[in-house]
PDB file of C-alpha atoms and ligand atoms in Angstrom:
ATOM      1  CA  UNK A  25      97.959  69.923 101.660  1.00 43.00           C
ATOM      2  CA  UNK A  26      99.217  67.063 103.709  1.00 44.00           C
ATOM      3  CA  UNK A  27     102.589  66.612 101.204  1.00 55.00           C
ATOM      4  CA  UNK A  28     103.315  62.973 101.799  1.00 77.00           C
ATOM      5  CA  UNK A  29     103.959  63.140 105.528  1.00 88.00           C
ATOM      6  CA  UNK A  30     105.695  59.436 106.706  1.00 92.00           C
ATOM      7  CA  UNK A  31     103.161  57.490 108.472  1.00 95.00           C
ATOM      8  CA  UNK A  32     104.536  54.611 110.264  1.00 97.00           C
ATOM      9  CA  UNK A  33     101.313  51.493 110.472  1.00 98.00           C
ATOM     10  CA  UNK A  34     102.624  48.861 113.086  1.00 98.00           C
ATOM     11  CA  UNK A  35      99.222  45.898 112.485  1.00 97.00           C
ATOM     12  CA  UNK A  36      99.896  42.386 112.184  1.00 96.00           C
ATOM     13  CA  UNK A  37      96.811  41.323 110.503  1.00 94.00           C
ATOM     14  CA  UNK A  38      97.568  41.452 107.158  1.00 95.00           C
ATOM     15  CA  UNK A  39      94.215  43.109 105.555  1.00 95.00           C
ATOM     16  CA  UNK A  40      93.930  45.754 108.185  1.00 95.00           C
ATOM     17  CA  UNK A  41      97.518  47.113 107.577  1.00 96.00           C
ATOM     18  CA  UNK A  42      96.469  47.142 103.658  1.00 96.00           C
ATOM     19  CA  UNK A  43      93.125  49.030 104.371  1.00 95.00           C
ATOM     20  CA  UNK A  44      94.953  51.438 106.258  1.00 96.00           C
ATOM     21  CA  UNK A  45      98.086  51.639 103.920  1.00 96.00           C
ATOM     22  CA  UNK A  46      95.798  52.106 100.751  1.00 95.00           C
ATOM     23  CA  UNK A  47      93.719  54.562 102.824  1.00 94.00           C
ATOM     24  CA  UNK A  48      96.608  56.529 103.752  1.00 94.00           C
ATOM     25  CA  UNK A  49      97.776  56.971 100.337  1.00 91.00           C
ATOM     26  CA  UNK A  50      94.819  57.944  99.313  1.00 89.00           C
ATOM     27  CA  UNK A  51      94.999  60.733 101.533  1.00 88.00           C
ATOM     28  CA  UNK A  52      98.717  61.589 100.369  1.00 85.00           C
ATOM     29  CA  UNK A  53     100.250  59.977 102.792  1.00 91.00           C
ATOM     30  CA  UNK A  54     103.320  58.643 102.949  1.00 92.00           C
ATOM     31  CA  UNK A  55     102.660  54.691 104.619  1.00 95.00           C
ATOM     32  CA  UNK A  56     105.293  52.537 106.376  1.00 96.00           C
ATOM     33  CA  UNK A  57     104.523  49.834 107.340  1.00 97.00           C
ATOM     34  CA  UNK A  58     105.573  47.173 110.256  1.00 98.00           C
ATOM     35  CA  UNK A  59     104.301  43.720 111.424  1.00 97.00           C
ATOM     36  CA  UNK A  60     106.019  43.651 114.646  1.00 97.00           C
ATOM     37  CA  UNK A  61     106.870  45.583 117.691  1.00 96.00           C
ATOM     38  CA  UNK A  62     110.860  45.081 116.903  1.00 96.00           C
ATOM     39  CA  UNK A  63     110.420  45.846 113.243  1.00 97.00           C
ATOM     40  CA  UNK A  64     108.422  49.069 114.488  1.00 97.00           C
ATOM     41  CA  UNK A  65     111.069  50.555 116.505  1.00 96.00           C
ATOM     42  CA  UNK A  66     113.629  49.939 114.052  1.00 95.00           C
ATOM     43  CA  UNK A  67     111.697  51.618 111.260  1.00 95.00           C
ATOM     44  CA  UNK A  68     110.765  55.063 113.911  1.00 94.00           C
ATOM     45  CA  UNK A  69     114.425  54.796 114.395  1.00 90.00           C
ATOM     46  CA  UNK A  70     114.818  54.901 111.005  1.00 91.00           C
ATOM     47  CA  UNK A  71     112.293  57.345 109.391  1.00 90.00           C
ATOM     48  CA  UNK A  72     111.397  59.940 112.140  1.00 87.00           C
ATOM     49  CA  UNK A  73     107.612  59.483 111.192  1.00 92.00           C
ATOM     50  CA  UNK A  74     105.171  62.027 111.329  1.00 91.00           C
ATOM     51  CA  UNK A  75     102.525  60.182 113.017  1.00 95.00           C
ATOM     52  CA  UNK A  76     102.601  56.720 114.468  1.00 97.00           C
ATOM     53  CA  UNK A  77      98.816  54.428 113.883  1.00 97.00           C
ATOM     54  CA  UNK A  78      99.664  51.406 116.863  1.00 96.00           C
ATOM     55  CA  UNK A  79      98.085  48.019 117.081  1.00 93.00           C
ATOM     56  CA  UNK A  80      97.650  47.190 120.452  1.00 89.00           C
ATOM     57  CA  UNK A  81      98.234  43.435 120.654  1.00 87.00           C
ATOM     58  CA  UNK A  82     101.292  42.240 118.417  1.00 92.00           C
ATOM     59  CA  UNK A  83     102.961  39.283 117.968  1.00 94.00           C
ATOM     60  CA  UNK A  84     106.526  40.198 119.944  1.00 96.00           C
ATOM     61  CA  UNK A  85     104.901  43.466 122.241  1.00 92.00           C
ATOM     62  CA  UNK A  86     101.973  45.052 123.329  1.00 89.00           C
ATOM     63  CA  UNK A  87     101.658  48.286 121.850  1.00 89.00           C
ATOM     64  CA  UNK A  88     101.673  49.869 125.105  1.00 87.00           C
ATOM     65  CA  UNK A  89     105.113  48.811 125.679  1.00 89.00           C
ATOM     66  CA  UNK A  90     106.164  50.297 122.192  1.00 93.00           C
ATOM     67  CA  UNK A  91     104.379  53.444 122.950  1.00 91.00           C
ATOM     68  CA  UNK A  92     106.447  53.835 126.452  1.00 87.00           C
ATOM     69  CA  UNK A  93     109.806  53.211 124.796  1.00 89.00           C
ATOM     70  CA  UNK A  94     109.106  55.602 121.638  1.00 90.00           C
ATOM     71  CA  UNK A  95     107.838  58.037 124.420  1.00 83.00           C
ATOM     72  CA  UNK A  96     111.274  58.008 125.612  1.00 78.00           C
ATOM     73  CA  UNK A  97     112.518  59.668 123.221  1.00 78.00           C
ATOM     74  CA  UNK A  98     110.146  61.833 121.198  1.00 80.00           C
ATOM     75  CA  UNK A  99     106.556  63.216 120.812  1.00 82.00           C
ATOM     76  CA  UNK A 100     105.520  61.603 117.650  1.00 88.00           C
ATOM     77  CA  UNK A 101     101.577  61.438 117.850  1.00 92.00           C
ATOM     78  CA  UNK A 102     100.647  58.018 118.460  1.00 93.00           C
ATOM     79  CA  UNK A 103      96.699  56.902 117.617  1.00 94.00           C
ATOM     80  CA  UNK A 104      96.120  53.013 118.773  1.00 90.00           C
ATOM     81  CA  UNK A 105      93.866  50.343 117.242  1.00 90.00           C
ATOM     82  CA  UNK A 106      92.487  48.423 119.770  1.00 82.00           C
ATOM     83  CA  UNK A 107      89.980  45.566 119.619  1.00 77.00           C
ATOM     84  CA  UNK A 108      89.583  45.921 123.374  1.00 62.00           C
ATOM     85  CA  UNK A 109      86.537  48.065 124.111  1.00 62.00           C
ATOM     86  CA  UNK A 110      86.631  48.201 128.056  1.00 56.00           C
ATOM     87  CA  UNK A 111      87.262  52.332 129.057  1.00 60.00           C
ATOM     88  CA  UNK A 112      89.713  51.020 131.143  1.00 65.00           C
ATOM     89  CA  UNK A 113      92.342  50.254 129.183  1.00 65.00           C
ATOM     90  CA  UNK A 114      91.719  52.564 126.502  1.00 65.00           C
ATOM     91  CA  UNK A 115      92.912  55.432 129.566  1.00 65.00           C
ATOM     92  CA  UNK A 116      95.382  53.103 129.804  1.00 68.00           C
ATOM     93  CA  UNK A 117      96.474  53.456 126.133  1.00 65.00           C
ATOM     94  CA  UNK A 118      96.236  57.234 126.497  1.00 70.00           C
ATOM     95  CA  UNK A 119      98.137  57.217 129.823  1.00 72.00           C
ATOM     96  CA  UNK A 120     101.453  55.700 128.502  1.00 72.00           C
ATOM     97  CA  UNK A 121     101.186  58.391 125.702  1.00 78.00           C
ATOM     98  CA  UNK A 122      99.293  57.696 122.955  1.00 85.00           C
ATOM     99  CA  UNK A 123      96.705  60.772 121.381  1.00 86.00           C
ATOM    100  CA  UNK A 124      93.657  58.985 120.395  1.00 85.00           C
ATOM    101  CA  UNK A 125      92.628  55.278 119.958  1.00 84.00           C
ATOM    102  CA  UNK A 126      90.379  53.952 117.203  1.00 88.00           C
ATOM    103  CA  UNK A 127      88.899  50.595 118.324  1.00 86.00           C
ATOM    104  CA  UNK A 128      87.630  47.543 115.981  1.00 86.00           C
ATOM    105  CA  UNK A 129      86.056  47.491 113.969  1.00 86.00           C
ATOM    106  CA  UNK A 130      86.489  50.780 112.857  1.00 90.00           C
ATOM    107  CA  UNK A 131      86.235  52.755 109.473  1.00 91.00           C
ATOM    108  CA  UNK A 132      89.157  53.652 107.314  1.00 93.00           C
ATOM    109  CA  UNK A 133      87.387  57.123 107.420  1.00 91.00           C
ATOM    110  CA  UNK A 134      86.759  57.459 110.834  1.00 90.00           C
ATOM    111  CA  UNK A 135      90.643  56.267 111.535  1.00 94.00           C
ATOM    112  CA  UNK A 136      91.846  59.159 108.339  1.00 94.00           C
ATOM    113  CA  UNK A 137      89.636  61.777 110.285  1.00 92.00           C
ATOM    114  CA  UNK A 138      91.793  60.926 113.206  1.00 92.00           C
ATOM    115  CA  UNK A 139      94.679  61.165 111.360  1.00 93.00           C
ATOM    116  CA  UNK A 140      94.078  64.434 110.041  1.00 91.00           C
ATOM    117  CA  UNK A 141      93.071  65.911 113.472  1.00 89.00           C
ATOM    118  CA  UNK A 142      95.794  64.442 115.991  1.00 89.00           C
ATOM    119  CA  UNK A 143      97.979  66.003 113.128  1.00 88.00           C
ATOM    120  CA  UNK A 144      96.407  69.381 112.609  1.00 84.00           C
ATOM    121  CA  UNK A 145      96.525  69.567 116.802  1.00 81.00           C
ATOM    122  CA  UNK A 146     100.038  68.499 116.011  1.00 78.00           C
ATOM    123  CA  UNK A 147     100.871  71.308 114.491  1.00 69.00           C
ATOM    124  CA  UNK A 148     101.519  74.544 114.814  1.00 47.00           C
ATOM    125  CA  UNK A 149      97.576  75.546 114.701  1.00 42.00           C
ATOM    126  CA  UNK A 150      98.039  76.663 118.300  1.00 41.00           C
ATOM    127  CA  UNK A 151     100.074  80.179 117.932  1.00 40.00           C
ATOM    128  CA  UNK A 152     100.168  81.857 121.020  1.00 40.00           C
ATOM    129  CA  UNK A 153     101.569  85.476 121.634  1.00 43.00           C
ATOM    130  CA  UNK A 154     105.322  85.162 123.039  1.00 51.00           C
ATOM    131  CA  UNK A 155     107.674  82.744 122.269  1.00 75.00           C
ATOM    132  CA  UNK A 156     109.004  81.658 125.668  1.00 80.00           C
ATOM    133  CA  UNK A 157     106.561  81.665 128.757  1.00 86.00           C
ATOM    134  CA  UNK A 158     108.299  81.390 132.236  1.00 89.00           C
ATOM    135  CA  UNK A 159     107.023  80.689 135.397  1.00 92.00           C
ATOM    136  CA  UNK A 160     108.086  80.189 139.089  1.00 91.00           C
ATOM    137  CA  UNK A 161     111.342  81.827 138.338  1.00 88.00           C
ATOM    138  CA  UNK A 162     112.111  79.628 135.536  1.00 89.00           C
ATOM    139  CA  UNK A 163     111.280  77.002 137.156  1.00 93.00           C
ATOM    140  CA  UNK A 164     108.605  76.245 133.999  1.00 95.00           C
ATOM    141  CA  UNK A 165     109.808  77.583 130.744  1.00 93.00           C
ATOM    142  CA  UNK A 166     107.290  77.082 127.604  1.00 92.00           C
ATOM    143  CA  UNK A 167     108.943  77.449 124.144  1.00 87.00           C
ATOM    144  CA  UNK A 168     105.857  77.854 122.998  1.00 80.00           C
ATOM    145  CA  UNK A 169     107.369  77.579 119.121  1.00 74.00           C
ATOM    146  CA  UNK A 170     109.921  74.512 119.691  1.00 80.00           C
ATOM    147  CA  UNK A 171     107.415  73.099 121.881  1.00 85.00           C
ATOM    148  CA  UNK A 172     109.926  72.658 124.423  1.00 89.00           C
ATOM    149  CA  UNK A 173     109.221  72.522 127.637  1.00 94.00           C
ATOM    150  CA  UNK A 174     111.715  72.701 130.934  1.00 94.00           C
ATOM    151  CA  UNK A 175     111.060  72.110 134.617  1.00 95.00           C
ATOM    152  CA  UNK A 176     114.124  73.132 136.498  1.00 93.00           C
ATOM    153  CA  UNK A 177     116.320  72.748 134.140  1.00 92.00           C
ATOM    154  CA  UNK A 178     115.556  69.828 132.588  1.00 93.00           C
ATOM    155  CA  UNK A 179     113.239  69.125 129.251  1.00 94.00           C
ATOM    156  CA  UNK A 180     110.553  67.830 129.955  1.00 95.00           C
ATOM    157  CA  UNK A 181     109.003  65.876 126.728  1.00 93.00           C
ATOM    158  CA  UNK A 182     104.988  66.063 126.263  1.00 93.00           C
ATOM    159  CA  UNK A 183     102.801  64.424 124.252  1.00 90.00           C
ATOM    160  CA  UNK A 184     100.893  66.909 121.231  1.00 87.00           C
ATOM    161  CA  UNK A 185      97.707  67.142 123.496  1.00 87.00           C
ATOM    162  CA  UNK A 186      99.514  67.489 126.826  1.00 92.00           C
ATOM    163  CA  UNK A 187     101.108  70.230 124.945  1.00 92.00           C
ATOM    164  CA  UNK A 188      97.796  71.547 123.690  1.00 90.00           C
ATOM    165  CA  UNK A 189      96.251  71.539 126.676  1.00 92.00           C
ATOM    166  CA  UNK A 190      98.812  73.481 128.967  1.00 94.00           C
ATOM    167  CA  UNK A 191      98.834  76.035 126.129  1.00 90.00           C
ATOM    168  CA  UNK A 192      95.197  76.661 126.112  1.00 88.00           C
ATOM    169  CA  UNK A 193      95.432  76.604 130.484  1.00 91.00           C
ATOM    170  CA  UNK A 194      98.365  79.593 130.113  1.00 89.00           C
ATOM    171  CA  UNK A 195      97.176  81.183 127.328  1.00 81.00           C
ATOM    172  CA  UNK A 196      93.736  82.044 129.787  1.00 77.00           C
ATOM    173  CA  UNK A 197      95.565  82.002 133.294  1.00 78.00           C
ATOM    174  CA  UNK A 198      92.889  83.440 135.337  1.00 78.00           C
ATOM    175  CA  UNK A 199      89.849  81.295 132.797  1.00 83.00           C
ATOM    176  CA  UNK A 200      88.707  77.968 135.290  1.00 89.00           C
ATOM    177  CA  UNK A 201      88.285  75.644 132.739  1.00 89.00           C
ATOM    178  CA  UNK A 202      85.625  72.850 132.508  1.00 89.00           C
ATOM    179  CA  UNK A 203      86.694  69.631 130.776  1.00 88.00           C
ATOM    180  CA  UNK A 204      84.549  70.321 127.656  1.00 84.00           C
ATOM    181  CA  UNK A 205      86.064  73.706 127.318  1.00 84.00           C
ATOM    182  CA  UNK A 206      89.587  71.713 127.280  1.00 86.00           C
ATOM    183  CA  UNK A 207      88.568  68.952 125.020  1.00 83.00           C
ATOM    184  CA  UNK A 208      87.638  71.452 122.287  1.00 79.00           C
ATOM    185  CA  UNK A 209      90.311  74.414 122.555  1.00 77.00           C
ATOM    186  CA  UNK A 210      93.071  71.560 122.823  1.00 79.00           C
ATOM    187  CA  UNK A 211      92.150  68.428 121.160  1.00 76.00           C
ATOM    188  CA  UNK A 212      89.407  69.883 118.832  1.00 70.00           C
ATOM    189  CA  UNK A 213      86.103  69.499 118.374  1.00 58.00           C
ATOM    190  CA  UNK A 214      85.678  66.879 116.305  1.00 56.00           C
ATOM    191  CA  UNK A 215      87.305  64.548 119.268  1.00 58.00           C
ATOM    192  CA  UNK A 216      84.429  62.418 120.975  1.00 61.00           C
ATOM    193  CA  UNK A 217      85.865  61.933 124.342  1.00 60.00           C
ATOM    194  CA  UNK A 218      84.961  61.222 127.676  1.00 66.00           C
ATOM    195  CA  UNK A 219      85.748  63.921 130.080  1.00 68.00           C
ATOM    196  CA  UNK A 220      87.720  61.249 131.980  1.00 77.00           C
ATOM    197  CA  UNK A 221      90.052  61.473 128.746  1.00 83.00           C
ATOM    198  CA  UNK A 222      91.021  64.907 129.949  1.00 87.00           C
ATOM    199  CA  UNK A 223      91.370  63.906 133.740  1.00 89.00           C
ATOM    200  CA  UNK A 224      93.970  61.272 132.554  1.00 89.00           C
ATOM    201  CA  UNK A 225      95.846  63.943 129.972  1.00 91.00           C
ATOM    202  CA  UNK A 226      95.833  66.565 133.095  1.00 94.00           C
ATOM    203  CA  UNK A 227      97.202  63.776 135.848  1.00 94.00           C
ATOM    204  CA  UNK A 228      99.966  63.140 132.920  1.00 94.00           C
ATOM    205  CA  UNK A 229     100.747  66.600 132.923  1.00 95.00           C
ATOM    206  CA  UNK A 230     100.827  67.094 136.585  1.00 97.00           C
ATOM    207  CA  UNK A 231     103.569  64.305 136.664  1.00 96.00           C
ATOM    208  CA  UNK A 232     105.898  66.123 134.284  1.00 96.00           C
ATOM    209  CA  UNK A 233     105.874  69.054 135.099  1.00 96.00           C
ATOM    210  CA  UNK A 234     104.321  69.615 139.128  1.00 97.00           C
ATOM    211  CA  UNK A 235     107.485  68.506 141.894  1.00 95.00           C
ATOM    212  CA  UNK A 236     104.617  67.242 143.670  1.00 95.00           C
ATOM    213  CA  UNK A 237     101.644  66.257 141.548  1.00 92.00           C
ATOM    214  CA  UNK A 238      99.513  65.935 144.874  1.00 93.00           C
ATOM    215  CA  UNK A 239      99.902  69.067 145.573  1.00 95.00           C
ATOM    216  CA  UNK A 240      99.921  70.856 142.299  1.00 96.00           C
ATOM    217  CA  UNK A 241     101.416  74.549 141.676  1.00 96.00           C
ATOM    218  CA  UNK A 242     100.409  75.005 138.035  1.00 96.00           C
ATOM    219  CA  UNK A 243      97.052  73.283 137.057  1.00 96.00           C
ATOM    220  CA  UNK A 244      94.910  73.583 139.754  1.00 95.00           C
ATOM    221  CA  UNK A 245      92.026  71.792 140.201  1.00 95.00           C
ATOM    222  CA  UNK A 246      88.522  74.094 140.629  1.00 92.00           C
ATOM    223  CA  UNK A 247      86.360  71.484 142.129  1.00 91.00           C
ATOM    224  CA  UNK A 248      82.750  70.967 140.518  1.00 89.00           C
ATOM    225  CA  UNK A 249      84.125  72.894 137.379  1.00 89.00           C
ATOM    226  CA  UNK A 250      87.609  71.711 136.086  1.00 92.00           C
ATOM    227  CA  UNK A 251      91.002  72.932 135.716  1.00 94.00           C
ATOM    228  CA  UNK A 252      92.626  76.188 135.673  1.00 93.00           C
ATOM    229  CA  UNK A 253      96.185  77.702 135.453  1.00 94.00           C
ATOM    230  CA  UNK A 254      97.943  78.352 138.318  1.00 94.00           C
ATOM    231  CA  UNK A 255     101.421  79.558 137.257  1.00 91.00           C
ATOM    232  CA  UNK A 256     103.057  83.230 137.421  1.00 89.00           C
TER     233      UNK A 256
HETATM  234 CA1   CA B  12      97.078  42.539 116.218  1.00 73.75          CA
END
């Protein structure tokens, strides 16, 4: 079922990396695991994990500045362990890229739920019709089975639940949306969010892919009821 997919665990406290590593394989997963931020980026360099579980505070980095530079380069869902509670910066967390957050204390069951969700949404469980969606002239192509997506030109690279969630908006272009609509056709609907969650995915989006995210082309805003597609 899951055949040993590499899961990179970037903790510095000791026993929580070994709860989550025995948890992991338990699950039949393949565990990695890193102490700091420098080890962490050297071992993603290295193994091309599946899925990414982030500490937020580490000895050498914050885990938001790992999660910006692995964002750089690739999609690789990130969940983050954070002790810090405040909403604030868990949109934060979410803003710089990762796909969920776990805060502690948290249960090695909750966190492998998690797991097996941000990488079910991860995959290709979202089939839609054609192959390659264009809109605007090309302006927007959607490779809708690479995943790859291109504004003018250039590839754009979006998280798994950005991606999720501009599939379900063009797969239903003339559906408005409402946030809890979103939250379960594109993250599932075992995720307990805040609709805010989706706000901060959507103003993500709207930065990759919109030439002006003020004044957005393809996800509009329907006011007092959410989002909807405005592309053609
Ligand atoms: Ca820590």
């Amino acid at each position: 079922m899951q055949s040993g997919k590499r899961v990179l665990v970037v903790e510095d406290e000791k026993k929580i990396a070994e709860v989550v590593v025995s948890y992991l394989k338990a699950s039949v997963y393949a565990p990695y695991e890193a102490s700091t931020g420098k080890e962490a980026l050297e071992l993603f360099a290295k193994l091309s994990p599946s899925l990414i579980i982030l500490d937020l505070m580490l000895p050498d980095m914050t885990g938001e500045e790992i999660c910006r530079r692995i964002r750089q380069s690739s999609p690789v869902p990130i969940i983050m362990l954070t002790a810090k509670v405040e909403e604030e910066s868990i949109l934060q967390g979410l803003d710089i890229g990762a796909d969920d957050y776990v805060t502690k204390p948290f249960s090695p069951r909750q966190l492998m739920a998690r797991v097996g969700a941000v990488l079910r949404r991860a995959g290709d469980d979202v089939l839609p019709p054609a192959a390659r969606l264009s809109y605007h002239n090309d302006e927007l192509i959607i490779d809708t089975v690479s995943h790859e997506v291109k504004k003018a030109g250039a590839i754009v690279n979006l998280t798994p639940n950005e991606f999720n969630i501009l599939m379900a908006l063009t797969k239903y272009p003339k559906k408005v949306f409402t946030r809890d609509e979103l939250i379960e056709l594109a993250l599932g609907s075992d995720f307990e969010g805040y609709d805010r969650i989706i706000d901060t995915h959507i103003k993500n989006l709207r930065q990759k892919i919109e030439t002006d995210s003020k004044n957005p082309v393809y996800i509009l805003t329907v006011h007092g009821v959410g989002y909807r597609f405005g592309g053609e």
